[in-house]
Coordinates of N, CA and C in Angstrom, one line a residue:
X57 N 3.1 19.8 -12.2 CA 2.5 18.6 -11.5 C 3.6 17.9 -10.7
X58 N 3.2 17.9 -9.6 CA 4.2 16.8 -8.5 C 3.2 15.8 -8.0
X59 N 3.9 14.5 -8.4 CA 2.8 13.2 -7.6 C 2.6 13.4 -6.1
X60 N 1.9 13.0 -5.4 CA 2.0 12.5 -4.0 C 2.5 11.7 -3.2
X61 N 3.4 10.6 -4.2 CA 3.7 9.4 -3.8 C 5.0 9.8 -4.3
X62 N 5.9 9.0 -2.6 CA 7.1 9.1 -2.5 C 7.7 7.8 -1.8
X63 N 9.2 7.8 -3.0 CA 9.6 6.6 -2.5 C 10.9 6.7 -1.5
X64 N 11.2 6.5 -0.1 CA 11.4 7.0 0.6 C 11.8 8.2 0.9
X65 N 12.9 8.6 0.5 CA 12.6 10.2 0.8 C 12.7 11.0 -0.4
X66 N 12.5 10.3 -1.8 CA 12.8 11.0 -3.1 C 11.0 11.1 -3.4
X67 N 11.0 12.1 -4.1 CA 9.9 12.4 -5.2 C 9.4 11.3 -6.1
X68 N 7.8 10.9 -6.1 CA 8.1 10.1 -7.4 C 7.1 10.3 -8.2
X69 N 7.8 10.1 -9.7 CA 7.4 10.4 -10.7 C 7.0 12.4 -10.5
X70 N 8.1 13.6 -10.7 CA 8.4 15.0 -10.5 C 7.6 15.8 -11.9
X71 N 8.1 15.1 -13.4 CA 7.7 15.7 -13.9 C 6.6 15.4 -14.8
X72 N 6.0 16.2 -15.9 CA 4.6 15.4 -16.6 C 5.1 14.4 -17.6
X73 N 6.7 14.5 -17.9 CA 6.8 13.0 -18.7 C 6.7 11.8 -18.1
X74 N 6.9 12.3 -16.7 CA 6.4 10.8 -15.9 C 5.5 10.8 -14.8
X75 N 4.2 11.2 -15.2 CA 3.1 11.8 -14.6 C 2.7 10.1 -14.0
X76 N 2.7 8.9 -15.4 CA 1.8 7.9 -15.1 C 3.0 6.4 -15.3
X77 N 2.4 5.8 -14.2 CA 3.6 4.7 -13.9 C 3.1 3.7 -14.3
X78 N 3.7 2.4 -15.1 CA 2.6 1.1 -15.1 C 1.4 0.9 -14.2
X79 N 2.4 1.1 -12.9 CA 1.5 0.9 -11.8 C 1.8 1.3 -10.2
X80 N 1.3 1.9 -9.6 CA 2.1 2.4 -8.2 C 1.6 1.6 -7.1
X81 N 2.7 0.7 -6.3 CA 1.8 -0.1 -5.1 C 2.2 0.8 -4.1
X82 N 0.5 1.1 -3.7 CA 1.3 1.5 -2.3 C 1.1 0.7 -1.1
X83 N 1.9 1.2 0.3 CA 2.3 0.1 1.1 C 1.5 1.0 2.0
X84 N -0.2 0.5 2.2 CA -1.2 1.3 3.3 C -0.9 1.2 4.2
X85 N 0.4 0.3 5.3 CA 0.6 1.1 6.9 C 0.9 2.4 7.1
X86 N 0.0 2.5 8.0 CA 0.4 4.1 8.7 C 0.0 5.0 7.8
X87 N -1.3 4.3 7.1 CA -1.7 5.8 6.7 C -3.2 5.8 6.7
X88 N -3.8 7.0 7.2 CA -5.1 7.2 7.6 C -6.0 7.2 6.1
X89 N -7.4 5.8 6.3 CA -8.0 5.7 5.5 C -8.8 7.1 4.2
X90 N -9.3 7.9 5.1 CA -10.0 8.7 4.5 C -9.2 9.4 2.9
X91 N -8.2 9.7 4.2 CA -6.6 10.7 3.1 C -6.2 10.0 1.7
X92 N -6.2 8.8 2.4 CA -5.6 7.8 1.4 C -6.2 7.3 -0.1
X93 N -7.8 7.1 0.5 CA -8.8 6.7 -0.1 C -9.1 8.2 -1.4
X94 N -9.5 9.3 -0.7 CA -9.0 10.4 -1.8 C -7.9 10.7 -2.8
X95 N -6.9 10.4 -2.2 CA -5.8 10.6 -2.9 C -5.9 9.7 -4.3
X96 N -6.5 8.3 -3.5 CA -6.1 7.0 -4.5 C -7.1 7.5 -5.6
X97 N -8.4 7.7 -5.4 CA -9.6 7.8 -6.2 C -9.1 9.1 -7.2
X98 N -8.2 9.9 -6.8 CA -7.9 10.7 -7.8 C -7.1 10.4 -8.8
X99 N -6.0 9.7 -8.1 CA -5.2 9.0 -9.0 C -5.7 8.2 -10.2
X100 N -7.2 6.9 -10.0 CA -7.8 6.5 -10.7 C -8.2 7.0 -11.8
X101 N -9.0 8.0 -11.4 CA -10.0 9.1 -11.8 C -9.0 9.4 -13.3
X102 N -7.5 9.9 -13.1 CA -6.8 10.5 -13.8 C -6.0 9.1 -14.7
X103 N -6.2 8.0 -14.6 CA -5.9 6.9 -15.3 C -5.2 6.1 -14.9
X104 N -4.4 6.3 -13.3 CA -3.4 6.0 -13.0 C -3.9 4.5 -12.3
X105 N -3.0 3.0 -12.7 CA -3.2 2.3 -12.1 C -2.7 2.1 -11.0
X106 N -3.6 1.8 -9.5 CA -2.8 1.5 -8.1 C -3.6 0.1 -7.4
X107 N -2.2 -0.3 -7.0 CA -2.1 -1.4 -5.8 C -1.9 -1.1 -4.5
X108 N -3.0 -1.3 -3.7 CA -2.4 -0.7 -2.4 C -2.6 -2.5 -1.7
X109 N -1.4 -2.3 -0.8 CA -1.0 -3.3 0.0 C -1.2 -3.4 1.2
X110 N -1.2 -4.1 2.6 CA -1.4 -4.0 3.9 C -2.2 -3.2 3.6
X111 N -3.5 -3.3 3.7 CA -4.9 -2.6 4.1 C -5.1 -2.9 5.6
X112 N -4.7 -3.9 6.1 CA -5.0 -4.4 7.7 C -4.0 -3.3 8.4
X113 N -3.3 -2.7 8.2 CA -2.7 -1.9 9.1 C -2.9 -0.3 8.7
X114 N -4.1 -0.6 8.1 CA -4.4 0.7 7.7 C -5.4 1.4 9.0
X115 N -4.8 3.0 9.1 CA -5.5 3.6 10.6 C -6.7 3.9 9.9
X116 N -7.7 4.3 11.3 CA -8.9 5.1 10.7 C -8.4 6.3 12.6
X117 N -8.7 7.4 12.6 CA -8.7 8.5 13.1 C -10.0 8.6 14.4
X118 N -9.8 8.2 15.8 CA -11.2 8.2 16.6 C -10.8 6.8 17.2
X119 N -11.4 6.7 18.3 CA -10.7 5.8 19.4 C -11.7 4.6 18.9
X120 N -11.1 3.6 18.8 CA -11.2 1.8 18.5 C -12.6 1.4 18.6
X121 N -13.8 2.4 19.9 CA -14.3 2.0 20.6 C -15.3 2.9 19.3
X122 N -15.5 3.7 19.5 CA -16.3 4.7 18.6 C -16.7 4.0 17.6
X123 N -15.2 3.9 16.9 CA -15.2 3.2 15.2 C -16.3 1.8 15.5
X124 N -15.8 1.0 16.4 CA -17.3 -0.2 16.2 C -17.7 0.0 16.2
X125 N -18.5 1.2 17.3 CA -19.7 1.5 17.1 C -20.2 2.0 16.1
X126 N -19.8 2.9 15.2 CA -19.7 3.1 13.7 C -20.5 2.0 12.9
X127 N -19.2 0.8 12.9 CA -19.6 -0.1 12.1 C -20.5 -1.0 12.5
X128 N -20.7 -1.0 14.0 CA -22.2 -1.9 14.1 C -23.7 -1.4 13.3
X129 N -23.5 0.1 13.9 CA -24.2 0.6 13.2 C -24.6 0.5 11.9
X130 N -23.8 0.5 11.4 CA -23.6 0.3 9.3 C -23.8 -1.3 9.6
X131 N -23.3 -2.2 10.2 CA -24.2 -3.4 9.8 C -25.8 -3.5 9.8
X132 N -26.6 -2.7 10.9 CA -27.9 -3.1 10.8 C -28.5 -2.4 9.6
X133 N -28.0 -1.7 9.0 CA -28.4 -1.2 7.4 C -28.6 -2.5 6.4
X134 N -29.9 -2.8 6.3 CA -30.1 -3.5 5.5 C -31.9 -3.6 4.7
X135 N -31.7 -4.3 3.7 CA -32.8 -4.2 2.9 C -34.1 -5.0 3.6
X136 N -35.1 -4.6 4.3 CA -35.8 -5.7 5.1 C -36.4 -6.3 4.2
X137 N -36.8 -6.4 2.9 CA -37.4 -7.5 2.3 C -36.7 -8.6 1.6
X138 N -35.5 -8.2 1.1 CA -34.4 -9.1 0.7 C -33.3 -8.6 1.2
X139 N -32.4 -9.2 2.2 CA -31.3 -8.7 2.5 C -29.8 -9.0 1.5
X140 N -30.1 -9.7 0.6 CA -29.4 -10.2 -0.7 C -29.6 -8.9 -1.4
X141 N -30.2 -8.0 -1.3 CA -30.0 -6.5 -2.4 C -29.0 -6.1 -2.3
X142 N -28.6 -5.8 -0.7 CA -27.7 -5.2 0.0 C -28.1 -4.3 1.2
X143 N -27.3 -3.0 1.5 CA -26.0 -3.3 1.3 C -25.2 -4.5 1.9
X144 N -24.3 -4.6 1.1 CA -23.7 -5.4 1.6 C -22.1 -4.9 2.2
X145 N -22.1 -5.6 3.6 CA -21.0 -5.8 4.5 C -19.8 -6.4 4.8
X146 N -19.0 -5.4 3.8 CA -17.4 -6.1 3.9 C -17.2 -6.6 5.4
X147 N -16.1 -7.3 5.5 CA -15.6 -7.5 6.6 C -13.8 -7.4 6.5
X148 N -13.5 -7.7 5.5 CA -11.8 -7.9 4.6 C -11.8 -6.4 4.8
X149 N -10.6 -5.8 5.7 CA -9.7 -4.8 5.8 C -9.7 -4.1 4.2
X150 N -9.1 -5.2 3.3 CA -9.2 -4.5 1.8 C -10.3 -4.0 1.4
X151 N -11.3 -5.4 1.4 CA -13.0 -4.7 1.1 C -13.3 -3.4 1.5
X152 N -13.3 -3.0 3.0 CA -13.4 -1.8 3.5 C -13.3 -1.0 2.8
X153 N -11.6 -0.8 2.3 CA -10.6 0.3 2.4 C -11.4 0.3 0.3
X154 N -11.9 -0.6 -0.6 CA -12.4 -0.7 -1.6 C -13.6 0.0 -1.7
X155 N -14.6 -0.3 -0.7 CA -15.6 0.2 -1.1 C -15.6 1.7 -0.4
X156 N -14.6 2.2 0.1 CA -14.0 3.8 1.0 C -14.3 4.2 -0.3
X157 N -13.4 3.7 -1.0 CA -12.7 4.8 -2.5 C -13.9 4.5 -3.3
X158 N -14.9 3.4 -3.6 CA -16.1 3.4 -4.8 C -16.4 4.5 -4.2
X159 N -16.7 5.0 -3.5 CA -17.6 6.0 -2.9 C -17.4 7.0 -3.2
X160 N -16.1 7.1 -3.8 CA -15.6 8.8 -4.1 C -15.2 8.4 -5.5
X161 N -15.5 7.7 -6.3 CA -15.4 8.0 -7.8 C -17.1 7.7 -8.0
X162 N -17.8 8.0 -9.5 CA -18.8 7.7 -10.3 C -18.7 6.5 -10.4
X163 N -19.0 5.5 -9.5 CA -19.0 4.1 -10.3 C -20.1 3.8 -11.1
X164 N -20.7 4.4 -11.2 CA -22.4 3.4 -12.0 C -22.5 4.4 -13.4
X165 N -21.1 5.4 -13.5 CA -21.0 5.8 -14.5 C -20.0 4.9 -15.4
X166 N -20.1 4.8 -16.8 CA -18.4 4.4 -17.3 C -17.2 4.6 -16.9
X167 N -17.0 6.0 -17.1 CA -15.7 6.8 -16.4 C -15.3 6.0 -15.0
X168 N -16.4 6.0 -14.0 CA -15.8 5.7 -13.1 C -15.8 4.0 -12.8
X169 N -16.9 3.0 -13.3 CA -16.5 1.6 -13.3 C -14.7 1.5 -14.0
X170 N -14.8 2.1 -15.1 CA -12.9 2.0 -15.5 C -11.9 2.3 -14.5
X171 N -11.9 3.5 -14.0 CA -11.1 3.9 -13.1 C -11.4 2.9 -11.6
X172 N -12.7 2.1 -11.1 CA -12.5 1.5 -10.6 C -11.7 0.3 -10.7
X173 N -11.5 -0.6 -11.8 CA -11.4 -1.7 -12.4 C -9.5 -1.3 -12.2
X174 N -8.7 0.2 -12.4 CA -7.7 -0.1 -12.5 C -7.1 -0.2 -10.9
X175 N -8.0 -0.9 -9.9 CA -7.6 -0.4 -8.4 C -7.4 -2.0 -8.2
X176 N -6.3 -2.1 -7.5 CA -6.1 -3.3 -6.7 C -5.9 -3.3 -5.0
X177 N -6.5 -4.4 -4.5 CA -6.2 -3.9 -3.4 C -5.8 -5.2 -2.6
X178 N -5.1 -5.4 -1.3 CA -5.0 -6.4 -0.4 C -4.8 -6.8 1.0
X179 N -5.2 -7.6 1.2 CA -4.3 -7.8 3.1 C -3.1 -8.8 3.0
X180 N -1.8 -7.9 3.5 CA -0.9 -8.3 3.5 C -0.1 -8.1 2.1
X181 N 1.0 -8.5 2.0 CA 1.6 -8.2 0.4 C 1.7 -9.3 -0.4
X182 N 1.1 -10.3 -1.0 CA 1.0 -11.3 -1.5 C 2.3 -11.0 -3.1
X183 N 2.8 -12.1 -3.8 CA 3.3 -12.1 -4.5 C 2.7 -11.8 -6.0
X184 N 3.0 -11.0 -7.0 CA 4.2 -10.4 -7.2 C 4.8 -9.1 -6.2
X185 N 3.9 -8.9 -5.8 CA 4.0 -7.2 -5.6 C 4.8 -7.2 -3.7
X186 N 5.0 -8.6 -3.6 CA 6.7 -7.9 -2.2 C 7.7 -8.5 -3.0
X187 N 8.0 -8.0 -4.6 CA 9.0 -8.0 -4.7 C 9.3 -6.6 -5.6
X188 N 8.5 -5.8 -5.7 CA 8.0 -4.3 -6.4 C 8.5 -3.6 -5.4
X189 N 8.7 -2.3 -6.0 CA 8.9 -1.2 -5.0 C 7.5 -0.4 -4.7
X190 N 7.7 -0.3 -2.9 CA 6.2 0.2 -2.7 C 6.3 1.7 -2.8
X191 N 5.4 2.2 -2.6 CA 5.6 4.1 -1.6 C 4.7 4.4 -1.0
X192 N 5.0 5.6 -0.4 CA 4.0 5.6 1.0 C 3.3 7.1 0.1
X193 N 2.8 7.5 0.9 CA 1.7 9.0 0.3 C 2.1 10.0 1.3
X194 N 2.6 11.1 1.4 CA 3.1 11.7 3.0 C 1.3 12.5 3.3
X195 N 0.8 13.0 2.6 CA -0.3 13.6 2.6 C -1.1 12.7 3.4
X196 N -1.4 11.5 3.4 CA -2.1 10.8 4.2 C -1.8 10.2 5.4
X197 N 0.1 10.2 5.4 CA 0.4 9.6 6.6 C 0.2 10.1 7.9
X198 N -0.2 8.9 8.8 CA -0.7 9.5 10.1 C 0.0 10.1 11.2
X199 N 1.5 10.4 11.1 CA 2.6 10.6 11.8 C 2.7 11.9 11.7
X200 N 2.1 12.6 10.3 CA 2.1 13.7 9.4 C 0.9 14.3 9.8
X201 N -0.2 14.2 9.7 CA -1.4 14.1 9.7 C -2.4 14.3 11.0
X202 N -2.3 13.5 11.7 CA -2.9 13.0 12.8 C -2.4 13.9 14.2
X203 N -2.9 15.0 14.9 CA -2.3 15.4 15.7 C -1.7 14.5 16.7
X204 N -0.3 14.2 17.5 CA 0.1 13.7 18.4 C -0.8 13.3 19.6
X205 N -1.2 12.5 20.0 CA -1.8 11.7 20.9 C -3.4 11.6 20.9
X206 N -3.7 12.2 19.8 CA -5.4 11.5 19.3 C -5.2 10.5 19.3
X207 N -6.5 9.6 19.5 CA -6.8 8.2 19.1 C -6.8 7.8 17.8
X208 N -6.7 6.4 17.4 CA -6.6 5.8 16.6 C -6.9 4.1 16.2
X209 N -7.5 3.8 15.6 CA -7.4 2.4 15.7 C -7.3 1.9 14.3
X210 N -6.5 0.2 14.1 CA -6.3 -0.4 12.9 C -7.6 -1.1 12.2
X211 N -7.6 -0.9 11.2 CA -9.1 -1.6 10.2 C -8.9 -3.1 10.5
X212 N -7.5 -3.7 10.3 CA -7.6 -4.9 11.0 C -8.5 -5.7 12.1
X213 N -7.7 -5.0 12.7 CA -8.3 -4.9 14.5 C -9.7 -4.5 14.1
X214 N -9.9 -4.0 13.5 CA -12.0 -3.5 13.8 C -12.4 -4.5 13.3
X215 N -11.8 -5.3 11.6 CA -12.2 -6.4 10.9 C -12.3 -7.5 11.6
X216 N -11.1 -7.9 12.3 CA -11.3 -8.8 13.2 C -12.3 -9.5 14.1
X217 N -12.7 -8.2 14.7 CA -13.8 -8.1 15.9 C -15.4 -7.7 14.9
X218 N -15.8 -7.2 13.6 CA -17.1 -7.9 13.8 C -17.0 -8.6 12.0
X219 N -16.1 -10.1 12.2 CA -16.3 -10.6 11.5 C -15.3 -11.3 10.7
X220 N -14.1 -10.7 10.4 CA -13.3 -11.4 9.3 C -12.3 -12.2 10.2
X221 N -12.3 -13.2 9.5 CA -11.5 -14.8 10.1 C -10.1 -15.0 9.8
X222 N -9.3 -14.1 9.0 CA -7.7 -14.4 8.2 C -7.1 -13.3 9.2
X223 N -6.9 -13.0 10.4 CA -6.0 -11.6 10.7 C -4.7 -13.1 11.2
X224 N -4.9 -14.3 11.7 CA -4.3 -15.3 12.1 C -3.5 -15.6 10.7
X225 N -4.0 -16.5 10.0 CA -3.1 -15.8 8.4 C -2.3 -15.1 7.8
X226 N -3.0 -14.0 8.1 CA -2.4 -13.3 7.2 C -1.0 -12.8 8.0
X227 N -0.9 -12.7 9.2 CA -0.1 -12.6 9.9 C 0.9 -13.1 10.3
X228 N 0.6 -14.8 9.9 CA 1.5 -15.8 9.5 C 2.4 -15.9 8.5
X229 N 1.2 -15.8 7.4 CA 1.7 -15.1 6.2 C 3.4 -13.6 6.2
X230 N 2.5 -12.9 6.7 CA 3.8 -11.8 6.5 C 4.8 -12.0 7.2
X231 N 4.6 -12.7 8.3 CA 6.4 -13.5 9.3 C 6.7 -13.8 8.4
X232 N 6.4 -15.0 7.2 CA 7.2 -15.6 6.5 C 7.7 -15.0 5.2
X233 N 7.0 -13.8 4.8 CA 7.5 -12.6 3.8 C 8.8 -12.2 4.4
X234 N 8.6 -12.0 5.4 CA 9.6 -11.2 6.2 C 10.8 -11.7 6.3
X235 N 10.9 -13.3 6.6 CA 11.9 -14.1 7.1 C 12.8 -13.7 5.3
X236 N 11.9 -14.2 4.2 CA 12.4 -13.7 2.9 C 13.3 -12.9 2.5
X237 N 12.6 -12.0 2.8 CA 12.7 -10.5 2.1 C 13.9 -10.2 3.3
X238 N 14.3 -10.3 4.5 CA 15.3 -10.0 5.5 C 16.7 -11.0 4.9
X239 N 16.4 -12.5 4.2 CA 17.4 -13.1 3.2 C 17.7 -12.7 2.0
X240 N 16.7 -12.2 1.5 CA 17.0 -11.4 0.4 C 18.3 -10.4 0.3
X241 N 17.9 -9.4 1.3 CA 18.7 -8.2 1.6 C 20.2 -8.4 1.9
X242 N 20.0 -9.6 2.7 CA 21.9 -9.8 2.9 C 22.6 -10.9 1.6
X243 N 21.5 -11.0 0.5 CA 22.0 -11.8 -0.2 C 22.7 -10.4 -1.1
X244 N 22.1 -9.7 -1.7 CA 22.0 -8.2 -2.0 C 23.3 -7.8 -1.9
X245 N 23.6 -7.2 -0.6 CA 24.5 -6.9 -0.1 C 25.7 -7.3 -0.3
X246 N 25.5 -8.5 0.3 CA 27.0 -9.4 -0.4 C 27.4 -9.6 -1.9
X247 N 26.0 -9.5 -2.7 CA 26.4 -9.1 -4.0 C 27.3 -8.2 -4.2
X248 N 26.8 -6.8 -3.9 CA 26.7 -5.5 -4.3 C 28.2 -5.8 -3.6
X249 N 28.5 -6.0 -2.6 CA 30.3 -5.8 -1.9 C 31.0 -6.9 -3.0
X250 N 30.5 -7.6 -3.4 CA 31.4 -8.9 -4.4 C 31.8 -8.0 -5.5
X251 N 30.6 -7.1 -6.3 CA 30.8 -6.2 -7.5 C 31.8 -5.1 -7.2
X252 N 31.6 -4.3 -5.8 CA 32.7 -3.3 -6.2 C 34.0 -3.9 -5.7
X253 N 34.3 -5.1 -5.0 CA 35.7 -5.5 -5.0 C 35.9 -6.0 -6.3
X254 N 35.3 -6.7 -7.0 CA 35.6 -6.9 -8.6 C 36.3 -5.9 -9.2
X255 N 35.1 -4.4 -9.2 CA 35.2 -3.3 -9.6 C 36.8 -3.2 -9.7
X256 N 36.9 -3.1 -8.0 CA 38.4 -2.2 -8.1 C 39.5 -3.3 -7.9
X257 N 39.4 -4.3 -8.3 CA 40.7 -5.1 -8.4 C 41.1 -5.0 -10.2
X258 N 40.0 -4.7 -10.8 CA 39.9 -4.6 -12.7 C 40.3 -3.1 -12.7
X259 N 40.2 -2.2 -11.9 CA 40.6 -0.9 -11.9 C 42.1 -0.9 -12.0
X260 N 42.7 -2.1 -10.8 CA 44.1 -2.0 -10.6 C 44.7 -2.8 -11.4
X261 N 43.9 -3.7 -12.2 CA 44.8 -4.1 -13.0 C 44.7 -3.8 -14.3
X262 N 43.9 -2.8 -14.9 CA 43.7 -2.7 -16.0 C 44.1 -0.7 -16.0
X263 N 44.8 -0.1 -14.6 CA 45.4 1.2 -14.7 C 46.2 1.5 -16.2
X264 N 46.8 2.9 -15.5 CA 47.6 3.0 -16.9 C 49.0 2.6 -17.2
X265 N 49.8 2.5 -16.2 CA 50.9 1.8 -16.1 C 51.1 0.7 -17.2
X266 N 49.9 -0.3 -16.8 CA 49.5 -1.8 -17.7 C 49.7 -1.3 -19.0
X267 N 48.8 -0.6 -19.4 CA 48.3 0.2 -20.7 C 49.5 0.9 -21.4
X268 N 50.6 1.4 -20.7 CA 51.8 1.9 -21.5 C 52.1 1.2 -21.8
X269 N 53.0 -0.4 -21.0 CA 53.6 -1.4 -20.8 C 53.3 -1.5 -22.5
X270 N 51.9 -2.3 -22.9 CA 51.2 -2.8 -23.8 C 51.0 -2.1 -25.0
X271 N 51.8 -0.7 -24.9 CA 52.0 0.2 -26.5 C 50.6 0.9 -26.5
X272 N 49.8 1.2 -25.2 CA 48.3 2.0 -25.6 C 48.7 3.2 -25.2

C-alpha cells in the first residue's frame, strides 16, 4: 500500500504501519474537484480522517462559461410543492466540494454517514489547521492531470457569481494568514541559524583537546 498524499516531494505515510494518520489536511489549490473528491471518499470509506482546505481555489475541468451553465441548471431542480425538501443548493466552495464526495460514499447507510462525519472541509485555512502540515494528492493535481491548455475554472469564482457572499473575506482573511505565516518563517530561520551556531561553538569548546586537558 502507498498513500496518495504527498508532502512535498516525499511519500506520505509508505508503509501499512502508517497507513492511517490522526488526520491528513489537505491543501485543495490546484487540484481538480472530481479526482480529489474520489480520492478523498476513499480515504473516508477506509477510516481515514481528512481536512481539506482552500476549497475556493479548487479547479473544476471545462471552460467557466459551461460550468454555470451547469449549475444554473442544477439550481432550477427543485421540489415544486415544498421547496424546503430540497434539493438543496450549496453555494460555499466547501459546501460544493462536500456534497461532490456525499455522493460517492453510502451516506443514508451507517458505514457511510461515519465515514462522512470524519470529513472536514473549508474556505480558506482557518486556525488550527495553518499551522499543520498540509499535502497535496499528485493524482488529482491539475498541472498533472489536466492536458495543457484545456479550460478551467475556480469553484470560487463560480460560487461567487450564483450566490456566495464571503470570496471578499475570505480573501482578506488569507492576506492576513499570509502576512503570518511569511513572519513565522523568518522567525524559524533565525532560530534554526542561532541553534547551529550554538551547535558548533559547544562543538569547539567541548573538542578533545579540552577533554585531555581535564584527565578524560
Amino acid at each position: 500500500y502507498r498513500s496518495r498524499f504527498v508532502v512535498g516531494f516525499f511519500i506520505f505515510g509508505s508503509q501499512f504501519g502508517n497507513m492511517f494518520e490522526k488526520r491528513i489536511v489537505i491543501d485543495g489549490k490546484g487540484h481538480l474537484m472530481g479526482r480529489l473528491a474520489a480520492i478523498v471518499a476513499k480515504e473516508l470509506l477506509s477510516g481515514q480522517r481528512v481536512v481539506v482546505v482552500r476549497c475556493e481555489d479548487i479547479n473544476i475541468s471545462g471552460s467557466h462559461f459551461r460550468n454555470k451553465l451547469k449549475y444554473q441548471d442544477f439550481l432550477r431542480k427543485r421540489c415544486n410543492v415544498n421547496p424546503a425538501h430540497g434539493p438543496f443548493h450549496f453555494r460555499a466552495p466547501s459546501k460544493i466540494f462536500w456534497r461532490t464526495v456525499r455522493g460517492m460514499v453510502p451516506h443514508k447507510l451507517p458505514r457511510g454517514a461515519a465515514a462522512l462525519a470524519h470529513l472536514k472541509v473549508f474556505d480558506g485555512i482557518p486556525p488550527p489547521y495553518d499551522r499543520l502540515p498540509r499535502v497535496v494528492c499528485p493524482q488529482a493535481l491539475r498541472v498533472l492531470r489536466l492536458r495543457p491548455g484545456r479550460r478551467f475554472t475556480r469553484v470560487g469564482r463560480l460560487s461567487h457569481e450564483v450566490g456566495w457572499k464571503y470570496q471578499d473575506t475570505i480573501k482578506a482573511l488569507e492576506e492576513k494568514r499570509k502576512v503570518r505565516a511569511a513572519a513565522y518563517y523568518e522567525r524559524k530561520k533565525a532560530s534554526v541559524a542561532l541553534r547551529q551556531k550554538a551547535l558548533g561553538q559547544a562543538k569547539q569548546e567541548y573538542s578533545t583537546p579540552l577533554l585531555e586537558k581535564t584527565g578524560f
